[in-house]
Structure formats: C-alpha cells, structure tokens
Coordinates of C-alpha atoms (C1' of nucleotides) in Angstrom, one line a residue:
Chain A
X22 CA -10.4 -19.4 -21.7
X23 CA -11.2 -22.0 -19.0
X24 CA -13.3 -19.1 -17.6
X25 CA -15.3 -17.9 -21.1
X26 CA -16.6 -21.9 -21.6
X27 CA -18.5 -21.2 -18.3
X28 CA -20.2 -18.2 -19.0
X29 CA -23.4 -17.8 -20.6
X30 CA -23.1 -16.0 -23.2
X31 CA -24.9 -13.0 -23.9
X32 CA -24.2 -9.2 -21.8
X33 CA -21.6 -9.3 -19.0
X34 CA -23.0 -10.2 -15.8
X35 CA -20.8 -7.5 -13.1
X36 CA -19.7 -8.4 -10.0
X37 CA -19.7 -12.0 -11.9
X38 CA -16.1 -12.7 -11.3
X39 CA -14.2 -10.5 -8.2
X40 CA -13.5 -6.8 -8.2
X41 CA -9.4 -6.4 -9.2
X42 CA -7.5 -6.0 -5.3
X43 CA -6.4 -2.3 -7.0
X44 CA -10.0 -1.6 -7.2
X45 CA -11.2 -2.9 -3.8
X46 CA -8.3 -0.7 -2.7
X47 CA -9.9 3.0 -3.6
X48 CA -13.2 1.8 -2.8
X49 CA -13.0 3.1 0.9
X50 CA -11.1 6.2 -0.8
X51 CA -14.2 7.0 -3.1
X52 CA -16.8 6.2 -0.2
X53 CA -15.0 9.2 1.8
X54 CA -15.2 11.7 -0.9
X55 CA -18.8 11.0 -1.2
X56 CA -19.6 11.5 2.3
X57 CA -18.2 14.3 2.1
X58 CA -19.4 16.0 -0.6
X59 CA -22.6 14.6 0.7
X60 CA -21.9 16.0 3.6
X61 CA -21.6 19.8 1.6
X62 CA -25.5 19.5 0.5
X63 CA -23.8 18.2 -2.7
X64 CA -26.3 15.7 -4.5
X65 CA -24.7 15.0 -7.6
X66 CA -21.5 14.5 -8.7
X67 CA -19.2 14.1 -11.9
X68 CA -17.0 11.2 -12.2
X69 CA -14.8 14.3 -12.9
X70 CA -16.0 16.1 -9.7
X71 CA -15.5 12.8 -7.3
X72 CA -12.3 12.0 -8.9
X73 CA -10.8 15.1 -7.5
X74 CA -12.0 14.6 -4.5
X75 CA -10.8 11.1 -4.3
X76 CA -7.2 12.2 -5.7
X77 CA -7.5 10.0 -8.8
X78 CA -7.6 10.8 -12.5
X79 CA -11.5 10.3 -14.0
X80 CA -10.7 7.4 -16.3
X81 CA -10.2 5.3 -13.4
X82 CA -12.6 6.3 -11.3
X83 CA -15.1 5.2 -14.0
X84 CA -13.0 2.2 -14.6
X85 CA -13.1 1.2 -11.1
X86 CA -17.1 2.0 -10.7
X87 CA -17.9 -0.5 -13.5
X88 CA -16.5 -3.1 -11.7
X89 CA -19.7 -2.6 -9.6
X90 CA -22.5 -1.9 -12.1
X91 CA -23.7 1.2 -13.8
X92 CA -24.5 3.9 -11.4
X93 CA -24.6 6.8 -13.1
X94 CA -26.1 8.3 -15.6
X95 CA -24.9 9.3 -18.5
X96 CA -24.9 13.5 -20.1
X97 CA -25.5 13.9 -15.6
X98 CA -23.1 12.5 -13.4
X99 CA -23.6 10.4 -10.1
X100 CA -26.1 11.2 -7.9
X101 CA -24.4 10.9 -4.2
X102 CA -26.4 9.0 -1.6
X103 CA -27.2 6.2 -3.8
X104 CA -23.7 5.5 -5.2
X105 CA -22.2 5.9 -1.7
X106 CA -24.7 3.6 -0.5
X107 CA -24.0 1.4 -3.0
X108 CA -20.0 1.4 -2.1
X109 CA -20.6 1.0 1.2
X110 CA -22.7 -2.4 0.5
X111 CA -20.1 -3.7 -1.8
X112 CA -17.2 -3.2 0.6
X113 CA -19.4 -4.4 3.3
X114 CA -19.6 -1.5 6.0
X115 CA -23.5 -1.5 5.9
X116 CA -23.1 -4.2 8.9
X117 CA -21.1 -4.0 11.7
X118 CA -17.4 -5.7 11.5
X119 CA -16.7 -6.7 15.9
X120 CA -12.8 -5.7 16.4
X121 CA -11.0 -6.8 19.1
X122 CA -7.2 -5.3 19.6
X123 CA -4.6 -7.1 21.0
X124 CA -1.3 -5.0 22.4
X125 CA -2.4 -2.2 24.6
X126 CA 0.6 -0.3 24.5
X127 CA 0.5 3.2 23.1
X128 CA -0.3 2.7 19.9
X129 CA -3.2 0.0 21.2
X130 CA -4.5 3.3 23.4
X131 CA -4.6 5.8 20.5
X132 CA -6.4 3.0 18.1
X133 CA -8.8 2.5 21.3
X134 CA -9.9 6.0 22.0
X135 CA -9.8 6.6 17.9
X136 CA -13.5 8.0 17.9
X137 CA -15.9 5.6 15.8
X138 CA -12.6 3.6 13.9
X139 CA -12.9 6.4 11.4
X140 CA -15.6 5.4 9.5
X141 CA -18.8 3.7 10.9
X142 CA -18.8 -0.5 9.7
X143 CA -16.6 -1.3 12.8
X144 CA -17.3 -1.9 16.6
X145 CA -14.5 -2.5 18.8
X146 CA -15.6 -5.4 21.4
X147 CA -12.4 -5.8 23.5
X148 CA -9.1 -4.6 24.2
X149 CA -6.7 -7.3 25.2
X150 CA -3.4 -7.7 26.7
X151 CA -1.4 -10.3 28.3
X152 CA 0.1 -7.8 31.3
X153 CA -1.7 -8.2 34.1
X154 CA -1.1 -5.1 35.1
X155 CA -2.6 -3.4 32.3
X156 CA -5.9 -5.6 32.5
X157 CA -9.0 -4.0 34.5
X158 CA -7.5 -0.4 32.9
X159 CA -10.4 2.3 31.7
X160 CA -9.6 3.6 28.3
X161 CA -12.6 5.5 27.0
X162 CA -15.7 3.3 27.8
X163 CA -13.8 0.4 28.0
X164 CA -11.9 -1.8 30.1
X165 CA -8.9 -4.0 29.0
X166 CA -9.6 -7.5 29.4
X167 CA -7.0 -10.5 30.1
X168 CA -6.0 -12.1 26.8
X169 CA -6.5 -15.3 28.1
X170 CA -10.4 -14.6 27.3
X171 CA -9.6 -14.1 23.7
X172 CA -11.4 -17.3 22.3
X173 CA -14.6 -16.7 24.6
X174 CA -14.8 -13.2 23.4
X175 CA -14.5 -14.0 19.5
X176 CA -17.1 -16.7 19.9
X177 CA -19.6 -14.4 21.8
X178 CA -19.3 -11.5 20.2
X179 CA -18.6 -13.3 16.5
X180 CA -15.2 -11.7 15.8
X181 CA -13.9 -11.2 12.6
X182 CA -11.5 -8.6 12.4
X183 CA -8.2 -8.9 14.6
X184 CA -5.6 -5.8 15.1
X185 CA -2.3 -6.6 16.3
X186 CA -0.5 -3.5 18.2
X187 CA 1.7 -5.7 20.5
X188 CA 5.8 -5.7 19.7
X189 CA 7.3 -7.6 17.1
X190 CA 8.1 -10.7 19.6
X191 CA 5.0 -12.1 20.4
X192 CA 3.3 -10.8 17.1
X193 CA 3.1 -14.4 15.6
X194 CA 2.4 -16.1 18.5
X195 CA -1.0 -13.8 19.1
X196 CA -1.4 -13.9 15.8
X197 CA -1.6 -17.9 15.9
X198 CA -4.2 -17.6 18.9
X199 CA -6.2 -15.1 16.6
X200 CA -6.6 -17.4 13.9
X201 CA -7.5 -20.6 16.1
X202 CA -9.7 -18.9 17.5
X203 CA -11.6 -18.1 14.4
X204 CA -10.3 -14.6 13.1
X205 CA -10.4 -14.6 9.3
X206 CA -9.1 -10.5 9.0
X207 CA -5.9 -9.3 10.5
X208 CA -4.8 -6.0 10.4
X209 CA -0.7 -6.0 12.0
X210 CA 1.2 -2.7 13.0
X211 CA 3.7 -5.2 14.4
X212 CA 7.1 -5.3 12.6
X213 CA 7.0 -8.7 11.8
X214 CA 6.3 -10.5 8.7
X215 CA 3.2 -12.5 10.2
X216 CA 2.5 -16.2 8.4
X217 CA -1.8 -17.4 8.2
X218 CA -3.2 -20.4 6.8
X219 CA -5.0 -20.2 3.6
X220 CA -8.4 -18.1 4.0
X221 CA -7.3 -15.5 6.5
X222 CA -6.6 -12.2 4.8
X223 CA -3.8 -10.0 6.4
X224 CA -3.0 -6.3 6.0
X225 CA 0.2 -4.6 7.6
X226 CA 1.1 -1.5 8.5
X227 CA 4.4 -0.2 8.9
X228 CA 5.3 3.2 10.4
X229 CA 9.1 2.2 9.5
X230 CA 9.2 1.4 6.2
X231 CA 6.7 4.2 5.4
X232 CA 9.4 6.2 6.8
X233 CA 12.3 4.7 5.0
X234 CA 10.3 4.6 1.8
X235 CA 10.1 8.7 1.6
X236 CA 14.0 8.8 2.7
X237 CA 14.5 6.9 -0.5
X238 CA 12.8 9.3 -2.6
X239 CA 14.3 12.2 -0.6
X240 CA 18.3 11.1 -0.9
X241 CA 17.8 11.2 -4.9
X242 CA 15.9 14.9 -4.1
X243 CA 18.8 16.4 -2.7
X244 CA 21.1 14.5 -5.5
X245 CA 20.6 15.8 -8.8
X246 CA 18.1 18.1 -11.0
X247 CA 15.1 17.3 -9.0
X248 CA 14.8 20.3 -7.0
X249 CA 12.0 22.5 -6.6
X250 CA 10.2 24.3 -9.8
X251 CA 11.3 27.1 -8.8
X252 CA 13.6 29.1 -11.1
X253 CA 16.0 31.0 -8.9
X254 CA 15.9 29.4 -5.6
X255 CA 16.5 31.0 -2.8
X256 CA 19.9 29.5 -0.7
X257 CA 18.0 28.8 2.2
X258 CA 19.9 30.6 4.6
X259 CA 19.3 34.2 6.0
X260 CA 16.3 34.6 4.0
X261 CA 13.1 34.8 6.1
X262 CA 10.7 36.9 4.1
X263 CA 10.2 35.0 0.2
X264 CA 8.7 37.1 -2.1
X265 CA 5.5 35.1 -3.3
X266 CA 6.3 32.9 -5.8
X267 CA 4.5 31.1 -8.7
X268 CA 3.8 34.3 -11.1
X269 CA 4.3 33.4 -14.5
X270 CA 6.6 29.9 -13.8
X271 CA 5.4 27.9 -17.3
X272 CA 2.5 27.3 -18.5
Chain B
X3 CA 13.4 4.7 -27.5
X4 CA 14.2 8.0 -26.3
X5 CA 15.7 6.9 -23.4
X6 CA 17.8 4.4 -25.7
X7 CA 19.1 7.0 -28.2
X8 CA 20.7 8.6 -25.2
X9 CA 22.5 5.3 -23.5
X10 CA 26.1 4.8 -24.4
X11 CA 26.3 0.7 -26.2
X12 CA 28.0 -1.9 -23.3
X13 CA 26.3 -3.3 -20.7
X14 CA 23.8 -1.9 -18.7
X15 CA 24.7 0.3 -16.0
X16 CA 22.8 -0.4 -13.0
X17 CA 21.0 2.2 -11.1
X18 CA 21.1 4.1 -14.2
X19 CA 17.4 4.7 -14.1
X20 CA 15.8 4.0 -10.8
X21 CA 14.2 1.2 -9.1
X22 CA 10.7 0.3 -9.7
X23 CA 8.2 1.5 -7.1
X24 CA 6.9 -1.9 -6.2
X25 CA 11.1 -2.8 -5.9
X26 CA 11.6 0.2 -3.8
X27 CA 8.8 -0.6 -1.5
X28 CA 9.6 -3.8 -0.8
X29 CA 13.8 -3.2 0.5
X30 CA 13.0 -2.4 3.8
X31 CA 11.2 -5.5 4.1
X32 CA 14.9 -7.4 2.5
X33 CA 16.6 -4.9 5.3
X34 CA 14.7 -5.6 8.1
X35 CA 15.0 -9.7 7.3
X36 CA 18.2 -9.5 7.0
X37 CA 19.1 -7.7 10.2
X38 CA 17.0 -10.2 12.0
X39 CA 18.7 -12.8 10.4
X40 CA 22.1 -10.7 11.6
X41 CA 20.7 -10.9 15.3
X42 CA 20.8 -14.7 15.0
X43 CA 24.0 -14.3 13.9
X44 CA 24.0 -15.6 10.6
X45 CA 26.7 -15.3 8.2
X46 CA 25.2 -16.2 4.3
X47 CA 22.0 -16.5 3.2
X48 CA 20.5 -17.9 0.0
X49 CA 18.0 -16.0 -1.7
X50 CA 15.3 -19.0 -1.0
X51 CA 16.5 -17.8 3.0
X52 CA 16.2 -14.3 2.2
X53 CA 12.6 -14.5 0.7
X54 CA 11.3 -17.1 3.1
X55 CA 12.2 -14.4 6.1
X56 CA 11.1 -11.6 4.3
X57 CA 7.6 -13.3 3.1
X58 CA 8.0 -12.7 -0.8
X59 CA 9.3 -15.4 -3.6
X60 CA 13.0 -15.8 -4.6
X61 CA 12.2 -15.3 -7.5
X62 CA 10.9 -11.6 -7.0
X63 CA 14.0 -11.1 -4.3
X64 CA 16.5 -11.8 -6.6
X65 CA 14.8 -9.4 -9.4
X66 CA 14.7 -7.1 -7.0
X67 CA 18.2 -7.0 -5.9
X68 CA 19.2 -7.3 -9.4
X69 CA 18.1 -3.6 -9.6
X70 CA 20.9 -2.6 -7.4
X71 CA 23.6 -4.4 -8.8
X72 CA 25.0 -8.3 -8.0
X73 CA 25.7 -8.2 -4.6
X74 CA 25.4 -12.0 -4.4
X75 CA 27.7 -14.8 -5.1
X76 CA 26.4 -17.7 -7.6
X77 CA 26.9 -21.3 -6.1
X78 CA 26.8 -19.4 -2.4
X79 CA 24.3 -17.0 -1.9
X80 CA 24.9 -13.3 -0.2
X81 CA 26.8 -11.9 2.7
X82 CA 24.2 -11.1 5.1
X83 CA 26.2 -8.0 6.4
X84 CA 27.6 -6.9 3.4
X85 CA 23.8 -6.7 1.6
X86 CA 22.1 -5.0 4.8
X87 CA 24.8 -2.1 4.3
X88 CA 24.0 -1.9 0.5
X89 CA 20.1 -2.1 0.6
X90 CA 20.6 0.4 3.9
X91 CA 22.7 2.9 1.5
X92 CA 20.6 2.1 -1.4
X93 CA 17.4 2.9 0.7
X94 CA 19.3 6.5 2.1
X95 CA 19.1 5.1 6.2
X96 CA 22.9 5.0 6.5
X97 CA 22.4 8.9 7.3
X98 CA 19.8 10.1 9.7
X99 CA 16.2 12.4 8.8
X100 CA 15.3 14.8 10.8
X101 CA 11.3 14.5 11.5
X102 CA 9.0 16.2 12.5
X103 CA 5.4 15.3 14.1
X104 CA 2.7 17.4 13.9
X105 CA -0.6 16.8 15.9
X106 CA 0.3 15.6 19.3
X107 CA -3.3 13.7 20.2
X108 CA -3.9 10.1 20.8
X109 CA -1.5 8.7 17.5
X110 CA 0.8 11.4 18.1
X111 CA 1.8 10.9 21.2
X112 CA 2.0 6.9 20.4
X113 CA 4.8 7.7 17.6
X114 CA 6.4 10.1 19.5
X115 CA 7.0 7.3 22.2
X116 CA 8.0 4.7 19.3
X117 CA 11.0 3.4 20.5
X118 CA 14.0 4.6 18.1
X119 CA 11.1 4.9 14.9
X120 CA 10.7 1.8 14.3
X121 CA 14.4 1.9 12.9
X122 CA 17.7 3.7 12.8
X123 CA 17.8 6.2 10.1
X124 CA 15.7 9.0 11.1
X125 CA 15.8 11.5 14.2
X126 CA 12.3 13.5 15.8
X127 CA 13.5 16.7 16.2
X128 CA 10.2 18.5 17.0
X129 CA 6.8 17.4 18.1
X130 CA 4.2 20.2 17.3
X131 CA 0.9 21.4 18.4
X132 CA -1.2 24.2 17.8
X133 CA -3.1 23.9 21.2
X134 CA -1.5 26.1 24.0
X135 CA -2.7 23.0 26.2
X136 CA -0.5 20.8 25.3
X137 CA 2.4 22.9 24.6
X138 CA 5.2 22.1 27.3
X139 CA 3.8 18.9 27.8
X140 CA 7.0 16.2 28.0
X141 CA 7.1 13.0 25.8
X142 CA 10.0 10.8 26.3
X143 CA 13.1 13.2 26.6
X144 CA 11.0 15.7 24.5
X145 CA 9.0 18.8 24.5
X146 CA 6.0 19.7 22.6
X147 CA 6.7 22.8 20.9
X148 CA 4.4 25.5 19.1
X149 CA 3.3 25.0 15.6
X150 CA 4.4 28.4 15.1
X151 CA 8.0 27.4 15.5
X152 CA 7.8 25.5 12.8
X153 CA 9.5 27.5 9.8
X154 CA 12.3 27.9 12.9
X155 CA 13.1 24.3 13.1
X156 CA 12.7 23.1 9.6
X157 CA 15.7 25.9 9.0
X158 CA 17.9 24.5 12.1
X159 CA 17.3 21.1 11.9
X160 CA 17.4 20.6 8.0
X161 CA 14.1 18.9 8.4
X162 CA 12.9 17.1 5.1
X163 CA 9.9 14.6 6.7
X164 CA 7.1 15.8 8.3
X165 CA 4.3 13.4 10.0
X166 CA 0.3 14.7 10.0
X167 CA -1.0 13.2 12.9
X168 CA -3.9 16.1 13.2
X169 CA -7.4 15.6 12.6
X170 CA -9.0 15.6 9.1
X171 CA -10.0 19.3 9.1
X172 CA -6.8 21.0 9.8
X173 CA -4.8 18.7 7.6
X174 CA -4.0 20.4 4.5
X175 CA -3.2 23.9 6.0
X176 CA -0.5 21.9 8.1
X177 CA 0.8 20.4 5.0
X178 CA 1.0 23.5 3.2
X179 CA 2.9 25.0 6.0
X180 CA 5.0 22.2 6.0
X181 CA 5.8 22.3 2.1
X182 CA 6.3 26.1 2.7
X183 CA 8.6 25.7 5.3
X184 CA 10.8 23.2 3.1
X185 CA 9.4 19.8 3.8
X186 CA 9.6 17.2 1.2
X187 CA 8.2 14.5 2.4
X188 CA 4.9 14.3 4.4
X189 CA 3.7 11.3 6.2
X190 CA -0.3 10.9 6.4
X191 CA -1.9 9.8 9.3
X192 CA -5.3 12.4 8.3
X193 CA -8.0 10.5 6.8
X194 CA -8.1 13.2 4.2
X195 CA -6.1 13.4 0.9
X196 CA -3.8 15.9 0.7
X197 CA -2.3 17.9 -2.2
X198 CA 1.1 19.3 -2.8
X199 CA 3.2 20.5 -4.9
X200 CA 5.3 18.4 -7.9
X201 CA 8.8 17.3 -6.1
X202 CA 6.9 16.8 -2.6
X203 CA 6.3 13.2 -2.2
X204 CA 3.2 12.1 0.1
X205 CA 2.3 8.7 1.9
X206 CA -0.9 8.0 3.6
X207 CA -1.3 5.6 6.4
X208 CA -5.1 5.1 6.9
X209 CA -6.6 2.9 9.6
X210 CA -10.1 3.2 8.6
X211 CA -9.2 2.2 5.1
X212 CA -7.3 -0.8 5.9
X213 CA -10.2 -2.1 7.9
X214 CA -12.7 -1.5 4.8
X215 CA -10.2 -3.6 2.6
X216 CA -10.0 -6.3 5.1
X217 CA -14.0 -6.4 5.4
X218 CA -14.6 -6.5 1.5
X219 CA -12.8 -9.9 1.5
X220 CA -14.4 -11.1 5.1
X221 CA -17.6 -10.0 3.4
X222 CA -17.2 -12.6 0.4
X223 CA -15.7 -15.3 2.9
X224 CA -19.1 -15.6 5.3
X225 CA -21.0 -15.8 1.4
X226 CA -20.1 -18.6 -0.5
X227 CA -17.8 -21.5 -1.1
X228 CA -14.6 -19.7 0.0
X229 CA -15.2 -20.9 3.8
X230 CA -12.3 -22.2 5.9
X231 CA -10.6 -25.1 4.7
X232 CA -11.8 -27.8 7.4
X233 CA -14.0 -30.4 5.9
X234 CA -17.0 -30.4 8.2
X235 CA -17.7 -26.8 9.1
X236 CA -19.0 -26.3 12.6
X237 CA -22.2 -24.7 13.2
X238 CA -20.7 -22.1 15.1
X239 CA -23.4 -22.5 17.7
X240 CA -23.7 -24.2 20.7
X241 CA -20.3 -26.0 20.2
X242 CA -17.3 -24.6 23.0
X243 CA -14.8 -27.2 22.9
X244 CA -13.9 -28.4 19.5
X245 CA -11.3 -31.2 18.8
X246 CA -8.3 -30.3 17.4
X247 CA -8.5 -29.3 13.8
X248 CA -5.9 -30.3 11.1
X249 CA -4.9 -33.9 10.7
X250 CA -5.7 -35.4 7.7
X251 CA -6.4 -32.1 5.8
X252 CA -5.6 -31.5 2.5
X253 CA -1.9 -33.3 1.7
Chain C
dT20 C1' -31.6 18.5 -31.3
dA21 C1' -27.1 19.8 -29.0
dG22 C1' -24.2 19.2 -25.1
dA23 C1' -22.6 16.6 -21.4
dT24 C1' -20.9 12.6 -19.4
dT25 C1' -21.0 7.7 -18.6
dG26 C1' -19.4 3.0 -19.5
dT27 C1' -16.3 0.3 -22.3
dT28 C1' -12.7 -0.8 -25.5
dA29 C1' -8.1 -1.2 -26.7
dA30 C1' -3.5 0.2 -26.3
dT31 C1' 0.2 0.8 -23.1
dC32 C1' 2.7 0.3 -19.2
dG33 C1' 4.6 -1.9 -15.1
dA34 C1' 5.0 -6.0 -12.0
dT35 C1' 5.3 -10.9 -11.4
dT36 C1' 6.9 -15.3 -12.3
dA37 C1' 9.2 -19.4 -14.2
dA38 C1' 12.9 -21.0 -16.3
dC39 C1' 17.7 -21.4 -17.2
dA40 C1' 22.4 -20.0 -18.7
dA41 C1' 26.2 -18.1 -16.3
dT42 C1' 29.3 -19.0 -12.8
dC43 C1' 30.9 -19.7 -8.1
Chain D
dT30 C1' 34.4 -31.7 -11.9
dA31 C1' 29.5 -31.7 -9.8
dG32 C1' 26.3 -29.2 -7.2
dA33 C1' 24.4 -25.0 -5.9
dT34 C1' 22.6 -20.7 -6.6
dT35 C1' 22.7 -16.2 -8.7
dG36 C1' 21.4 -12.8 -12.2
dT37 C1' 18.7 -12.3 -16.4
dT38 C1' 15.5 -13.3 -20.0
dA39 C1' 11.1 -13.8 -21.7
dA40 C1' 6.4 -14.9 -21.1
dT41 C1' 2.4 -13.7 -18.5
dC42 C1' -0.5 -11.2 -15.8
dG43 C1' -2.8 -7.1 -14.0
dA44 C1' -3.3 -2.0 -13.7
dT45 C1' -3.6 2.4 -16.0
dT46 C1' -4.9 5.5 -19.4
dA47 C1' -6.9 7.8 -23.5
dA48 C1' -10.3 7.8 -26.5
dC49 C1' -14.9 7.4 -28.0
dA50 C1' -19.4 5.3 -28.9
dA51 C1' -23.6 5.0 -26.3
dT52 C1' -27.0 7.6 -24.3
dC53 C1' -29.1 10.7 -21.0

DNA sequence: TAGATTGTTAATCGATTAACAATC
DNA sequence: TAGATTGTTAATCGATTAACAATC
C-alpha cells in the first residue's frame, strides 16, 4: 500500500524491492550446482535439471530465479554460464570479499588452511589472535598476526567480512573491536549469542545445537512408528549379511 | 480436519503433535541461556530475561515454550533449573549420542578436539578415515580408526549421528555407508548436497555458503542509502584517527 | 504447428508478533 | 487487593507449492 503509491505503474521492475532472505539463502546453493554441472561440459539446464542438483523442488527454484530477472528461456531451459554468472553478480562474489579471522585455535587452523574458502569471492588477509605465543606462527602461506593490529589491517586492506573462531568468553568483546573498527559482516562459530549495532549483518554457526537439533529428531525416531520403511526389519543383532532390500516395497 | 476428527473434545494435549521446526531450532538456544544464566547463579527468570539472554522476543519465547507445556509461573516467571531440565529432556540431551566423525583433515581434527561437543549430550566414539596415513594417528584420548570399521562400531556403540567432515567428492558414498550401517542422523560439513533415505534426517553446515549470504547484504550496504548510521560519513581515505563516534546519534 | 519449459498467479501453509485475559 | 507476568488468541507476514498461461 505505502509501497504501490511509489511505484510507477506499468510492468514490474525486478530486483526493484530486495530479494526475500529465503531466497538469498539458496542462491549460493544454486551457484554450486551450476558450476558443477558446468563443470560436466553441461551447457544447458532445466529448472527441473538444476533443481535436483540444488536439492530443491522446481517450483521454487523458478520462484526463487524470478526474483532476479528472466534468465531462461522458455520450451529450453537455462543455459549455464550465463545464469551462474549472473548469481554470482547478484550475490556479489564477482569481487573479492578481504576476511580476516580472529581465534586461531583449531577450528581458526582448519578455516585457515580451508583451500580457496570454498568458493572463490573471498580472500583471507589476516589471521589474528591475542596469544602471543601463537602470533609469528606459519599456517599455510600465512603468518598469524597480533590482534592488536586488527584496526590497521581492516583499514589497509578494506575489510569487510569478520569470522570469529575464538571461545565463547571473549566472543563479544572481539566482536565489539570488529565492528569499531569498521566490519559490517560477521560470521561467529563462537557459542555466544553476539549483540551489533544496526547495519552489521551477523551469521552464526553452531556445531552444538546442530548436534542437539538431530538428537531431537532422533529420540522421537526410536519412540514410536517412525522406523525405517522397511517391512520386516531385521533385529539388529547377529545379523551381518542383509539380503538386499528395496524389491517391490510400495509403489 | 483430519487431524481433528481424530482428537478426543477437552483441552489440548500438549506435545500431542510436535513442535514447529523453527520452535525446535531455536531450544538449544533457550537451553544454553538458561544454563549461563544457572552459572551466575540465578534462581528465576522472566521470559523478558530469558529472551534478552537468548537474543529472540518474549513474545516468540513464551510461544515457544508454550509448545512444551506451562512450565512457567504467572506473576513470577520460570525456575531457571527446573526449565533447563525440561527443554534438556524435551530436546533428547538428558541421554548421551554416540557420534561418529568421518574425514579426519583440517575440520575434523578441529571437532574431534572440541572440548566436550560443544555440550553434554553426545559422546565421539569413533573418528574415521579412509587414508592408511592417518590411521593410528592420536587426537585427544582418541584413535583414528579405519573407515572399514565402520559397520563394527555403529553395531557396538549404538551409533545414530554421524559427522561428514570429508571432502566434496567422497561425500555421498560415506553417507550411504553411514545410512547402511544404521545411521540416522548425518551432520554435513561437505559442500555437497547429499541424499538419503526417508526417516534419515540431514543438516548441512556450510562455510562457503554462509560467507555468500553475508556478502549479498555487504554488497547492497557499500550501494546505496543503507550506509552506517553516523551522520557525516568519513571518506575512508587518508583519515587514521577518528574521534569517537556516537554521542548525539539518533535518540 | 506441437511439444517443452519458463515465469507468474493464487492458494496454502507455517512463523512471527502484538495484545490481553488468566492467574500467580 | 494490586502488580507482574504467563499462556493463548488472533492478526499479520513471509515462504512454499501447484497449476497454468505465455512463449520459445
């Protein structure tokens, strides 16, 4: 209502108003599948073909691709460089994002030797920690720097992007020191609900609750009905060699 | 309307048909709040407290907990102890899960060191690798095993989580091996998407994903209007020492 | 032209939120 | 009893899905 009065009117301009967050979401999910099916010589895909890839149903896959324009064509499909190309420029990975980590522990180490941060889009600048006995360390091509340098490095190297992989204690505090010193993106593996002004965008991610959110799923397995499809099923004990299974179980 | 035909008339039973997802997702969050509020050693919490600590509305907290019955007492507000043991039950981490991690590299290696997993409630009882190299290598009080011993433990240990911590490529064979073997639950560190089987639940933990998320929003901050919230916006060049931001902002 | 597949509409479903009656 | 706070209702919002007209 508020918004229609400020539109012109005529066809919908996309990309006029933000793409839904659940969208934005499987954006990096569909830019995967399509390198790698361009990756398999594929060059052009059904929104059928890419939604399997992707692990989605078709309907929203095309759903979620309208949010960025029309890309494919219709009675053929998608052809694959260009829509990945065009992903990749709406999620914003056809720049370079600088990274800097803070927390070199172990899970600091394995993000730091984590070959390319997946996906091209990201450079890692600096690895930080407060212990001085960890600064002036070799990990990979890279040496970890006193987090006292923190503001210098953002400014130099224009910083954007900020992962927190220290312990749940200081989270905040580095978190604080990220922010004033002009990280907008945080991305926190500590287990700590972290508080950002207005503007800064954070992400979390939780090994634990992960964890405790499949043993929810997996006490009401064990409960009632929900057990395997499988019609007789086998006690579990003393049996090593199943027949195969699956031959005429419904449909 | 189904479902009603089928409900004896009287008020509604809770827990009768399960939690919501987005409910279910969010009680380890309530949990680990309220065992930090525990650790200060606080007795009663209102569910303005609760939701403060646990970064979410009251509003949403107390619809939440409504799912698993009234644990709380009007005028008062809950028994910190007495609600951790009820969302702890509730979420199944009163008992312990055996785990299993398979893909001892970088990220394997930093969750196999994870102090205690993050929380009580779940127990590594393998760590696996296919590579001779690395088999007999000690973590921590633990050996890694062969991935061939796999069906083995899952048998003795009652093992219902699994954790992917492999590369892309070898991904899904692990997981099918691991649904084979009896596994339930799988844990996704592999950038790929992995399919199983109806009554095998799946989470995916993906770095690379997270980082395109938070660079589609940092993308559309450097843009337009939605810059930080600081009246006059420094040039971000030349300046090193800038005067301390914040009075007189905004209310 | 006939067949295939997109892009969009509209219905449905689930999650969030504000407000307040119930009740300690 | 008066004040505080829960548990629940109902309105709203956003996400998913099926279906199909548009169009290659």
């Amino acid at each position: 209502m508020t918004r229609a009065s400020s539109r012109r009117p005529g066809p919908p301009t996309r990309t006029e108003r933000g793409i839904p967050e659940a969208t934005v979401a499987r954006l990096p999910v569909y830019l995967r599948a399509l390198t790698a099916l361009s990756d398999s010589g594929i060059a052009t895909a059904s929104s059928e073909d890419l939604a399997t890839a992707a692990g989605v149903n078709s309907a929203k896959l095309r759903k979620d691709l309208s949010y960025l324009g029309s890309y494919g064509t219709r009675g053929v499909g998608y052809d694959v460089e260009y829509l990945r190309y065009q992903i990749a420029r709406e999620i914003g990975v056809t720049q370079d994002w600088a990274v800097v980590i803070v927390g070199i522990g172990n899970l600091g180490h394995a993000l730091a030797n984590y070959s390319g941060f997946g996906t091209r889009g990201f450079r890692i600048v600096a690895l930080l920690d407060a212990d001085p006995n960890l600064v002036g360390e070799r990990i990979g091509d890279m040496e970890v720097r006193d987090f006292a340098e923190l503001e210098a490095i953002v400014k130099a190297d224009r910083v954007s992007i900020g992962v927190i992989t220290t312990p749940a204690g200081p989270a905040q505090e580095v978190c604080d020191r990220l922010v004033a010193a002009g990280v907008t993106s945080i991305l926190n593996f500590a287990p700590v609900v972290l508080s950002v002004p207005d503007g800064v965008d954070i992400r979390k991610v939780d090994l634990s609750i992960e964890l405790q959110i499949l043993a929810y799923h997996e006490q009401r397995k064990s409960g009632e009905a929900a057990l395997p499809q499988v019609p007789e099923l086998p006690a579990m004990n003393g049996l090593t060699d199943l027949p195969s299974v699956g031959g005429g179980v419904g449909a």
